[in-house]
Amino acid sequence: MDMSAQISGLDRLYPAHLAALTEHADRALIASRCDALVIGAGELKYRYLDDTTEHFIANPQFRAWVPVTDAPGSYLIYVPGQKPTLLFHQPEDYWHKPPSLPTAAWTRALDIKIIRSPDEVPAHIPARAAYLGEEFAHAPRCSFAMINPPSIVDPLHYARAVKTPYEIACMRLASAIGARAHVAAEMAYRAGASEYAIHLAYLAASGLQEAELPYTNIIALNEGGSILHYTTLERVAPLVSRSLLIDAGGQYRGYGSDITRSYASEPGPYLELITQLEQAQQKLCRMVMPGVAYPDIHSAAHRLIAQILLEARIIHGSVEAAVATGLTGVFFPHGIGHLLGLQVHDIGGRQASSQGGTLQPPAGQPYLRLTRRLEVGVVVTIEPGIYFIDLLLKKARADDRGKSICWDVVDALRPFGGARIEDNVVTCLTEPENLTRDAFAAL
Ligand code: GLY
Ligand code: MN
Ligand code: MN
């Protein structure tokens, strides 16, 4: 299906999405003895000692209800049994262009009221309302019954992991945008562009402003690939671009994609590593099934990476020993992935249940952001990587692990930085849906 057909189908899915949200909210409001829910979009923040503002990113709790990303000072008000109200903040302003009132078909599911100033908000707040969002100067005048009560925040955050068909449709579009931009970035890389020029090629192909990206682009040539969140964007291309690691996403209606690809400029051990990593990554993507404990995918990733490291003669020994001694962690020092949605690391990844609580990550793996069991509709990333990180290699050399590392092979691979491959995968009853692979295949 082309993108315009997908976009026109979205609004038909929105009412059911809203119904799912109101169902969760109804239960949480009853449990909290509140009669209404008010969610703030957030406000523009001024930079310290400055009269310019930070880029506005609307509260994800608000964006879950309405695809409005550009109207700070807006509120969503929900009273059980009634159509939700959107208080759309459209100031009268000649310095800035006020946000345009949305008119797409989804707006029919809401009652939309324009407000010109925050002073108008208190008059719209129902009695015994619970408020979700950041607290602002005028909020006390609204006399909320509760502010960010865990009895409402926890169930709503927990439920966010399971995406509605509307949300998955938004994420398909975010994936299509990301895939299109990745192809343009690869072409720029092959033409010898600098990191900065690759970034510009990515932006142009995505049609997004930098502030609309779901996260800061990671575009690393050569050794830069060994820094997990490298965001320097060198303006000058290196004399030789041996490798590119690009981790960059698209965004649609506030939903993101989170895609990483690694490229080699020529055949050799680094390209072979990418090929092996990709095969392992695809195996891990196929593990995304209902009932699976996500940490088990992380553990499987360590075993697969151990195999790759052994076959590439980067290490010696056995898979079991490499995992048990933490040797694989020298080369793969991050989690296998996370929840994805309105936030690149979507909320609730470690939440034990809708009542709150925490599922701790496995010992020694503090960076694993998702520790829950998968359910149908949960969208995750699967992003194994193998890196040659000076800091971690130095530490390993100083302890027992250093004896199992083949240093000449490592030294030959250091100039390539590292490789990561990341797809976004929907948990389904049968085969998982790989949003990323589908998006690339549709180009
Ligand atoms: N792009 C950040 C991440 O992959 O988690
Ligand atoms: Mn990710
Ligand atoms: Mn990523």
Tab-separated table of C-alpha atoms and ligand atoms in Angstrom:
chain	number	residue	atom	x	y	z
A	1	MET	CA	0.000	0.000	0.000
A	2	ASP	CA	1.417	3.422	-0.842
A	3	MET	CA	1.866	6.046	1.853
A	4	SER	CA	-1.091	8.207	0.876
A	5	ALA	CA	-3.457	5.207	1.054
A	6	GLN	CA	-2.038	4.338	4.466
A	7	ILE	CA	-2.537	7.909	5.687
A	8	SER	CA	-6.149	8.045	4.546
A	9	GLY	CA	-6.823	4.726	6.325
A	10	LEU	CA	-5.462	6.042	9.619
A	11	ASP	CA	-8.405	8.155	10.626
A	12	ARG	CA	-10.763	5.201	10.339
A	13	LEU	CA	-8.667	3.458	13.002
A	14	TYR	CA	-8.546	6.429	15.371
A	15	PRO	CA	-11.980	6.047	17.063
A	16	ALA	CA	-11.127	2.494	18.170
A	17	HIS	CA	-7.790	3.771	19.461
A	18	LEU	CA	-9.567	6.431	21.476
A	19	ALA	CA	-12.016	3.814	22.769
A	20	ALA	CA	-9.099	1.690	24.010
A	21	LEU	CA	-7.669	4.706	25.852
A	22	THR	CA	-10.966	5.627	27.445
A	23	GLU	CA	-11.425	2.036	28.617
A	24	HIS	CA	-8.090	2.136	30.457
A	25	ALA	CA	-8.846	5.618	31.786
A	26	ASP	CA	-12.312	4.583	33.016
A	27	ARG	CA	-10.858	1.783	35.113
A	28	ALA	CA	-8.063	3.967	36.492
A	29	LEU	CA	-10.449	6.799	37.359
A	30	ILE	CA	-12.767	4.473	39.259
A	31	ALA	CA	-9.822	3.020	41.186
A	32	SER	CA	-8.647	6.563	42.000
A	33	ARG	CA	-12.095	7.892	42.895
A	34	CYS	CA	-11.727	10.695	40.353
A	35	ASP	CA	-14.392	11.887	37.921
A	36	ALA	CA	-12.256	13.264	35.093
A	37	LEU	CA	-8.831	13.101	33.541
A	38	VAL	CA	-6.930	16.180	32.356
A	39	ILE	CA	-3.697	15.763	30.411
A	40	GLY	CA	-1.453	18.728	29.678
A	41	ALA	CA	0.464	18.919	26.404
A	42	GLY	CA	3.203	20.869	28.167
A	43	GLU	CA	4.495	24.348	27.636
A	44	LEU	CA	7.280	26.094	25.802
A	45	LYS	CA	10.407	26.307	27.946
A	46	TYR	CA	12.735	29.280	27.812
A	47	ARG	CA	16.445	28.614	27.802
A	48	TYR	CA	18.368	29.820	30.816
A	49	LEU	CA	19.156	33.557	30.655
A	50	ASP	CA	17.668	33.655	27.189
A	51	ASP	CA	14.509	34.671	25.391
A	52	THR	CA	14.606	31.752	22.950
A	53	THR	CA	12.762	28.528	23.649
A	54	GLU	CA	13.686	24.868	23.521
A	55	HIS	CA	12.110	22.737	20.834
A	56	PHE	CA	8.666	21.809	22.036
A	57	ILE	CA	8.014	18.107	22.495
A	58	ALA	CA	4.464	17.478	23.632
A	59	ASN	CA	3.905	15.275	26.666
A	60	PRO	CA	3.679	11.680	25.360
A	61	GLN	CA	0.691	11.069	27.650
A	62	PHE	CA	-1.115	13.799	25.695
A	63	ARG	CA	0.114	12.606	22.292
A	64	ALA	CA	-1.274	9.159	23.098
A	65	TRP	CA	-4.756	10.685	22.915
A	66	VAL	CA	-4.428	13.243	20.126
A	67	PRO	CA	-2.013	13.555	17.226
A	68	VAL	CA	-1.264	17.163	18.119
A	69	THR	CA	2.457	17.781	18.432
A	70	ASP	CA	2.744	21.533	17.942
A	71	ALA	CA	0.301	23.210	20.330
A	72	PRO	CA	1.915	23.899	23.725
A	73	GLY	CA	-0.541	24.934	26.392
A	74	SER	CA	-3.240	22.565	25.086
A	75	TYR	CA	-5.116	20.087	27.281
A	76	LEU	CA	-7.057	16.904	26.807
A	77	ILE	CA	-10.044	16.559	29.116
A	78	TYR	CA	-11.870	13.275	29.505
A	79	VAL	CA	-15.005	12.712	31.548
A	80	PRO	CA	-16.199	9.071	31.410
A	81	GLY	CA	-19.179	8.678	29.126
A	82	GLN	CA	-18.489	11.933	27.254
A	83	LYS	CA	-16.598	12.767	24.083
A	84	PRO	CA	-13.075	13.823	25.091
A	85	THR	CA	-12.443	17.555	24.811
A	86	LEU	CA	-9.334	19.044	23.295
A	87	LEU	CA	-8.599	22.520	24.640
A	88	PHE	CA	-6.538	23.675	21.695
A	89	HIS	CA	-4.232	26.525	22.621
A	90	GLN	CA	-4.068	28.924	19.725
A	91	PRO	CA	-2.746	32.227	21.055
A	92	GLU	CA	-3.315	35.457	19.188
A	93	ASP	CA	0.250	36.238	18.283
A	94	TYR	CA	1.967	38.235	15.569
A	95	TRP	CA	5.521	37.159	16.515
A	96	HIS	CA	4.928	33.490	15.832
A	97	LYS	CA	2.524	31.568	13.668
A	98	PRO	CA	-0.059	30.031	16.001
A	99	PRO	CA	-0.624	26.291	15.474
A	100	SER	CA	-3.298	25.537	12.897
A	101	LEU	CA	-6.522	24.046	14.145
A	102	PRO	CA	-6.536	20.381	13.080
A	103	THR	CA	-9.303	19.482	10.656
A	104	ALA	CA	-8.511	15.856	9.670
A	105	ALA	CA	-11.219	13.246	10.111
A	106	TRP	CA	-9.901	12.164	13.550
A	107	THR	CA	-11.066	15.479	15.004
A	108	ARG	CA	-14.683	14.279	14.709
A	109	ALA	CA	-14.107	11.924	17.626
A	110	LEU	CA	-13.390	14.906	19.899
A	111	ASP	CA	-14.968	18.095	21.032
A	112	ILE	CA	-12.393	20.776	20.179
A	113	LYS	CA	-12.409	24.155	21.893
A	114	ILE	CA	-9.938	26.896	21.107
A	115	ILE	CA	-8.352	28.739	24.019
A	116	ARG	CA	-6.287	31.866	23.521
A	117	SER	CA	-4.575	31.966	26.911
A	118	PRO	CA	-3.729	29.651	29.839
A	119	ASP	CA	-6.005	31.856	31.932
A	120	GLU	CA	-8.963	30.195	30.224
A	121	VAL	CA	-7.974	26.693	31.350
A	122	PRO	CA	-9.332	26.672	34.932
A	123	ALA	CA	-12.891	27.368	33.766
A	124	HIS	CA	-12.832	24.141	31.732
A	125	ILE	CA	-11.535	21.830	34.452
A	126	PRO	CA	-14.227	19.452	35.725
A	127	ALA	CA	-14.669	18.771	39.424
A	128	ARG	CA	-12.596	15.976	41.004
A	129	ALA	CA	-10.227	15.789	38.042
A	130	ALA	CA	-6.881	14.026	38.051
A	131	TYR	CA	-4.144	15.859	36.173
A	132	LEU	CA	-1.353	14.180	34.204
A	133	GLY	CA	1.633	16.126	32.984
A	134	GLU	CA	4.211	18.619	34.067
A	135	GLU	CA	3.157	21.145	36.660
A	136	PHE	CA	2.951	24.766	35.627
A	137	ALA	CA	2.464	28.074	37.327
A	138	HIS	CA	-1.246	28.300	36.528
A	139	ALA	CA	-2.002	24.654	37.372
A	140	PRO	CA	-2.764	25.272	41.089
A	141	ARG	CA	-5.626	27.561	40.102
A	142	CYS	CA	-7.231	24.576	38.425
A	143	SER	CA	-7.751	22.828	41.778
A	144	PHE	CA	-7.098	19.305	40.608
A	145	ALA	CA	-8.106	16.500	42.943
A	146	MET	CA	-4.854	14.687	42.202
A	147	ILE	CA	-1.698	15.401	40.243
A	148	ASN	CA	0.053	12.512	38.530
A	149	PRO	CA	-1.373	9.864	40.855
A	150	PRO	CA	0.380	6.494	40.438
A	151	SER	CA	-3.077	4.864	40.470
A	152	ILE	CA	-3.685	6.459	37.045
A	153	VAL	CA	-0.171	6.938	35.694
A	154	ASP	CA	0.859	3.300	36.261
A	155	PRO	CA	-2.011	1.594	34.430
A	156	LEU	CA	-1.850	4.042	31.518
A	157	HIS	CA	1.910	3.683	31.158
A	158	TYR	CA	1.714	-0.091	31.393
A	159	ALA	CA	-0.991	-0.195	28.725
A	160	ARG	CA	1.041	2.003	26.361
A	161	ALA	CA	3.281	-0.971	25.519
A	162	VAL	CA	0.429	-2.651	23.637
A	163	LYS	CA	-0.209	-0.607	20.526
A	164	THR	CA	-3.619	-0.263	18.923
A	165	PRO	CA	-4.024	-0.874	15.172
A	166	TYR	CA	-4.071	2.931	14.751
A	167	GLU	CA	-0.711	3.253	16.491
A	168	ILE	CA	0.825	0.426	14.496
A	169	ALA	CA	-0.396	2.119	11.314
A	170	CYS	CA	1.330	5.345	12.444
A	171	MET	CA	4.490	3.372	13.142
A	172	ARG	CA	4.384	1.767	9.678
A	173	LEU	CA	4.422	5.290	8.262
A	174	ALA	CA	7.251	6.359	10.586
A	175	SER	CA	9.158	3.295	9.358
A	176	ALA	CA	8.497	4.148	5.709
A	177	ILE	CA	9.883	7.651	6.267
A	178	GLY	CA	12.919	6.275	8.099
A	179	ALA	CA	13.655	3.644	5.439
A	180	ARG	CA	13.429	6.203	2.636
A	181	ALA	CA	15.834	8.492	4.469
A	182	HIS	CA	18.240	5.645	5.261
A	183	VAL	CA	18.528	4.820	1.566
A	184	ALA	CA	19.406	8.453	0.807
A	185	ALA	CA	21.957	8.451	3.627
A	186	GLU	CA	23.601	5.282	2.304
A	187	MET	CA	23.891	6.856	-1.148
A	188	ALA	CA	25.548	9.940	0.363
A	189	TYR	CA	27.962	7.694	2.267
A	190	ARG	CA	28.847	5.731	-0.893
A	191	ALA	CA	29.541	9.065	-2.618
A	192	GLY	CA	32.089	9.966	0.104
A	193	ALA	CA	30.007	12.519	2.041
A	194	SER	CA	30.904	13.767	5.514
A	195	GLU	CA	28.807	12.764	8.516
A	196	TYR	CA	27.138	16.162	8.398
A	197	ALA	CA	26.351	15.852	4.683
A	198	ILE	CA	24.948	12.358	5.248
A	199	HIS	CA	22.753	13.856	7.968
A	200	LEU	CA	21.490	16.540	5.568
A	201	ALA	CA	20.753	13.897	2.929
A	202	TYR	CA	18.826	11.958	5.568
A	203	LEU	CA	16.812	14.993	6.626
A	204	ALA	CA	15.987	16.020	3.070
A	205	ALA	CA	14.737	12.536	2.193
A	206	SER	CA	12.728	12.244	5.409
A	207	GLY	CA	10.904	15.515	4.859
A	208	LEU	CA	11.264	16.149	8.587
A	209	GLN	CA	12.821	19.034	10.428
A	210	GLU	CA	15.616	18.045	12.757
A	211	ALA	CA	13.386	18.849	15.748
A	212	GLU	CA	10.771	16.408	14.434
A	213	LEU	CA	13.120	13.410	14.492
A	214	PRO	CA	12.317	10.901	17.232
A	215	TYR	CA	15.910	11.233	18.531
A	216	THR	CA	19.183	12.831	17.537
A	217	ASN	CA	20.664	11.125	14.494
A	218	ILE	CA	23.677	8.907	15.109
A	219	ILE	CA	25.814	9.013	11.977
A	220	ALA	CA	29.275	7.627	12.528
A	221	LEU	CA	32.019	7.043	9.996
A	222	ASN	CA	34.934	4.752	10.834
A	223	GLU	CA	35.987	4.772	14.534
A	224	GLY	CA	32.969	6.921	15.476
A	225	GLY	CA	30.894	3.750	15.230
A	226	SER	CA	32.458	2.546	18.483
A	227	ILE	CA	30.653	5.291	20.421
A	228	LEU	CA	27.143	4.029	21.037
A	229	HIS	CA	25.414	7.406	20.888
A	230	TYR	CA	27.818	9.322	18.659
A	231	THR	CA	26.239	12.602	17.572
A	232	THR	CA	29.224	14.747	16.547
A	233	LEU	CA	28.449	15.052	12.804
A	234	GLU	CA	31.931	15.930	11.534
A	235	ARG	CA	31.722	18.522	8.761
A	236	VAL	CA	34.741	17.167	6.883
A	237	ALA	CA	34.750	13.724	5.304
A	238	PRO	CA	37.649	11.488	6.329
A	239	LEU	CA	40.213	10.602	3.665
A	240	VAL	CA	38.819	7.076	3.616
A	241	SER	CA	35.306	6.183	4.729
A	242	ARG	CA	35.692	2.550	5.699
A	243	SER	CA	32.385	2.138	7.469
A	244	LEU	CA	29.115	3.874	8.311
A	245	LEU	CA	26.924	3.179	11.318
A	246	ILE	CA	23.683	5.133	11.057
A	247	ASP	CA	21.000	5.004	13.730
A	248	ALA	CA	18.176	7.327	12.729
A	249	GLY	CA	14.396	7.224	12.754
A	250	GLY	CA	11.315	8.707	11.195
A	251	GLN	CA	8.266	10.157	12.883
A	252	TYR	CA	4.588	10.206	12.020
A	253	ARG	CA	1.846	11.749	14.196
A	254	GLY	CA	4.243	11.643	17.127
A	255	TYR	CA	5.151	7.940	16.701
A	256	GLY	CA	8.733	7.043	15.914
A	257	SER	CA	10.834	4.474	14.158
A	258	ASP	CA	14.324	3.599	15.400
A	259	ILE	CA	16.466	2.086	12.666
A	260	THR	CA	20.171	1.237	12.545
A	261	ARG	CA	22.170	0.066	9.573
A	262	SER	CA	25.889	-0.559	9.191
A	263	TYR	CA	27.743	-0.430	5.894
A	264	ALA	CA	31.219	-1.353	4.712
A	265	SER	CA	32.924	0.341	1.792
A	266	GLU	CA	34.503	-2.895	0.572
A	267	PRO	CA	34.540	-6.649	1.173
A	268	GLY	CA	36.614	-7.892	4.092
A	269	PRO	CA	36.322	-8.984	7.717
A	270	TYR	CA	34.179	-5.993	8.701
A	271	LEU	CA	31.621	-6.655	5.954
A	272	GLU	CA	31.650	-10.332	6.975
A	273	LEU	CA	30.909	-9.241	10.554
A	274	ILE	CA	27.941	-7.159	9.371
A	275	THR	CA	26.617	-10.143	7.392
A	276	GLN	CA	26.888	-12.461	10.399
A	277	LEU	CA	25.361	-9.868	12.703
A	278	GLU	CA	22.436	-9.391	10.370
A	279	GLN	CA	21.732	-13.133	10.279
A	280	ALA	CA	21.776	-13.242	14.076
A	281	GLN	CA	19.589	-10.139	14.249
A	282	GLN	CA	16.980	-11.757	12.018
A	283	LYS	CA	16.929	-14.846	14.254
A	284	LEU	CA	16.359	-12.585	17.262
A	285	CYS	CA	13.555	-10.728	15.466
A	286	ARG	CA	11.806	-14.048	14.979
A	287	MET	CA	11.856	-14.564	18.754
A	288	VAL	CA	9.445	-11.651	19.186
A	289	MET	CA	6.417	-13.749	20.121
A	290	PRO	CA	3.698	-13.435	22.758
A	291	GLY	CA	4.675	-14.916	26.112
A	292	VAL	CA	8.409	-14.539	25.545
A	293	ALA	CA	10.284	-12.812	28.379
A	294	TYR	CA	12.247	-10.079	26.619
A	295	PRO	CA	15.389	-10.693	28.721
A	296	ASP	CA	15.500	-14.143	27.098
A	297	ILE	CA	15.989	-12.440	23.725
A	298	HIS	CA	18.802	-10.426	25.284
A	299	SER	CA	20.434	-13.635	26.567
A	300	ALA	CA	20.015	-15.281	23.159
A	301	ALA	CA	21.729	-12.260	21.604
A	302	HIS	CA	24.760	-12.775	23.834
A	303	ARG	CA	25.025	-16.412	22.747
A	304	LEU	CA	24.704	-15.538	19.048
A	305	ILE	CA	27.269	-12.767	19.386
A	306	ALA	CA	29.638	-15.163	21.137
A	307	GLN	CA	29.340	-17.500	18.150
A	308	ILE	CA	30.072	-14.683	15.712
A	309	LEU	CA	33.087	-13.524	17.737
A	310	LEU	CA	34.425	-17.078	17.860
A	311	GLU	CA	33.927	-17.710	14.148
A	312	ALA	CA	35.562	-14.386	13.272
A	313	ARG	CA	38.457	-15.355	15.568
A	314	ILE	CA	37.987	-12.171	17.548
A	315	ILE	CA	37.901	-14.314	20.673
A	316	HIS	CA	38.700	-17.913	21.465
A	317	GLY	CA	37.145	-20.375	23.884
A	318	SER	CA	33.509	-21.433	23.998
A	319	VAL	CA	30.129	-19.729	23.700
A	320	GLU	CA	29.314	-20.644	27.303
A	321	ALA	CA	32.568	-19.253	28.683
A	322	ALA	CA	32.346	-16.064	26.608
A	323	VAL	CA	28.873	-15.334	27.956
A	324	ALA	CA	29.559	-16.427	31.538
A	325	THR	CA	32.761	-14.389	31.913
A	326	GLY	CA	31.215	-11.240	30.445
A	327	LEU	CA	33.479	-11.394	27.400
A	328	THR	CA	30.560	-10.839	25.027
A	329	GLY	CA	29.705	-7.730	27.035
A	330	VAL	CA	33.013	-6.166	25.987
A	331	PHE	CA	31.783	-6.164	22.397
A	332	PHE	CA	28.030	-5.853	23.021
A	333	PRO	CA	27.649	-3.520	25.998
A	334	HIS	CA	24.005	-2.495	25.659
A	335	GLY	CA	20.556	-4.022	25.794
A	336	ILE	CA	19.094	-5.914	22.836
A	337	GLY	CA	16.348	-3.307	22.566
A	338	HIS	CA	13.404	-1.558	24.141
A	339	LEU	CA	9.765	-0.596	23.754
A	340	LEU	CA	9.097	1.847	20.940
A	341	GLY	CA	6.185	4.164	20.257
A	342	LEU	CA	5.531	7.752	21.226
A	343	GLN	CA	9.014	7.823	22.716
A	344	VAL	CA	12.051	6.175	21.259
A	345	HIS	CA	12.473	4.389	24.588
A	346	ASP	CA	8.790	4.105	25.318
A	347	ILE	CA	7.710	4.272	28.923
A	348	GLY	CA	6.936	1.248	31.085
A	349	GLY	CA	9.579	-1.190	29.842
A	350	ARG	CA	10.394	-2.379	33.347
A	351	GLN	CA	6.974	-2.028	34.881
A	352	ALA	CA	5.883	-5.232	36.624
A	353	SER	CA	2.137	-4.773	36.121
A	354	SER	CA	-0.552	-2.167	35.594
A	355	GLN	CA	-0.324	-1.594	39.355
A	356	GLY	CA	3.301	-0.496	39.100
A	357	GLY	CA	6.327	-2.256	40.542
A	358	THR	CA	9.609	-2.932	38.772
A	359	LEU	CA	11.011	-5.951	36.963
A	360	GLN	CA	14.738	-5.536	37.487
A	361	PRO	CA	17.094	-6.298	34.598
A	362	PRO	CA	19.277	-9.400	34.851
A	363	ALA	CA	22.364	-9.104	37.059
A	364	GLY	CA	25.172	-7.303	35.286
A	365	GLN	CA	22.876	-5.952	32.543
A	366	PRO	CA	21.667	-2.651	34.053
A	367	TYR	CA	21.113	-1.124	30.635
A	368	LEU	CA	18.371	-3.528	29.523
A	369	ARG	CA	15.372	-1.194	29.245
A	370	LEU	CA	12.719	-3.843	28.681
A	371	THR	CA	12.234	-6.661	31.162
A	372	ARG	CA	8.570	-7.513	30.547
A	373	ARG	CA	7.017	-10.447	28.777
A	374	LEU	CA	5.840	-9.728	25.236
A	375	GLU	CA	2.150	-9.582	24.358
A	376	VAL	CA	0.333	-9.194	21.059
A	377	GLY	CA	0.635	-5.557	19.954
A	378	VAL	CA	3.851	-4.769	21.834
A	379	VAL	CA	6.390	-3.082	19.546
A	380	VAL	CA	10.070	-3.536	20.333
A	381	THR	CA	13.408	-2.883	18.743
A	382	ILE	CA	15.908	-5.661	18.141
A	383	GLU	CA	19.356	-4.138	17.874
A	384	PRO	CA	22.391	-6.347	18.437
A	385	GLY	CA	25.773	-4.771	17.920
A	386	ILE	CA	29.460	-5.598	17.929
A	387	TYR	CA	31.835	-2.741	18.706
A	388	PHE	CA	35.529	-2.173	19.248
A	389	ILE	CA	35.457	0.248	22.147
A	390	ASP	CA	38.879	1.311	23.423
A	391	LEU	CA	37.636	1.889	26.970
A	392	LEU	CA	36.097	-1.578	27.342
A	393	LEU	CA	38.908	-3.348	25.498
A	394	LYS	CA	41.431	-1.708	27.814
A	395	LYS	CA	39.515	-2.934	30.859
A	396	ALA	CA	39.239	-6.437	29.424
A	397	ARG	CA	42.959	-6.503	28.631
A	398	ALA	CA	43.629	-5.757	32.282
A	399	ASP	CA	41.685	-8.755	33.560
A	400	ASP	CA	41.253	-12.408	32.684
A	401	ARG	CA	39.026	-11.718	29.704
A	402	GLY	CA	41.985	-10.216	27.832
A	403	LYS	CA	43.524	-13.673	27.499
A	404	SER	CA	40.568	-14.847	25.389
A	405	ILE	CA	40.734	-11.899	22.982
A	406	CYS	CA	42.711	-12.196	19.742
A	407	TRP	CA	44.256	-8.765	19.814
A	408	ASP	CA	45.631	-8.720	16.287
A	409	VAL	CA	42.133	-9.345	14.886
A	410	VAL	CA	40.668	-6.694	17.208
A	411	ASP	CA	43.330	-4.189	16.158
A	412	ALA	CA	42.532	-4.814	12.500
A	413	LEU	CA	38.842	-4.134	13.143
A	414	ARG	CA	39.159	-1.076	15.423
A	415	PRO	CA	39.317	1.377	12.474
A	416	PHE	CA	35.780	0.300	11.515
A	417	GLY	CA	34.332	1.312	14.897
A	418	GLY	CA	31.524	-1.176	15.188
A	419	ALA	CA	28.317	-2.465	13.674
A	420	ARG	CA	24.708	-2.425	14.828
A	421	ILE	CA	21.555	-3.533	13.040
A	422	GLU	CA	18.220	-2.430	14.413
A	423	ASP	CA	14.682	-3.246	13.313
A	424	ASN	CA	11.304	-2.440	14.836
A	425	VAL	CA	9.123	-5.475	15.372
A	426	VAL	CA	5.466	-5.904	16.303
A	427	THR	CA	4.524	-8.871	18.473
A	428	CYS	CA	1.758	-10.794	16.683
A	429	LEU	CA	-0.114	-14.015	17.366
A	430	THR	CA	1.872	-15.838	14.700
A	431	GLU	CA	4.753	-14.363	12.652
A	432	PRO	CA	6.064	-11.069	14.044
A	433	GLU	CA	5.606	-8.032	11.807
A	434	ASN	CA	8.951	-6.446	11.012
A	435	LEU	CA	8.065	-2.809	10.354
A	436	THR	CA	11.587	-1.951	9.256
A	437	ARG	CA	12.165	-4.786	6.785
A	438	ASP	CA	8.702	-4.256	5.313
A	439	ALA	CA	9.402	-0.535	4.902
A	440	PHE	CA	12.702	-1.123	3.077
A	441	ALA	CA	11.099	-3.817	0.913
A	442	ALA	CA	8.307	-1.450	-0.128
A	443	LEU	CA	10.687	1.227	-1.477
B	1	GLY	N1	18.504	5.208	18.804
B	1	GLY	C1	18.638	4.887	20.160
B	1	GLY	C2	18.435	3.470	20.391
B	1	GLY	O1	18.587	2.687	19.494
B	1	GLY	O2	18.054	3.041	21.440
B	2	MN	MN	16.824	1.496	19.733
B	3	MN	MN	18.487	3.214	17.470
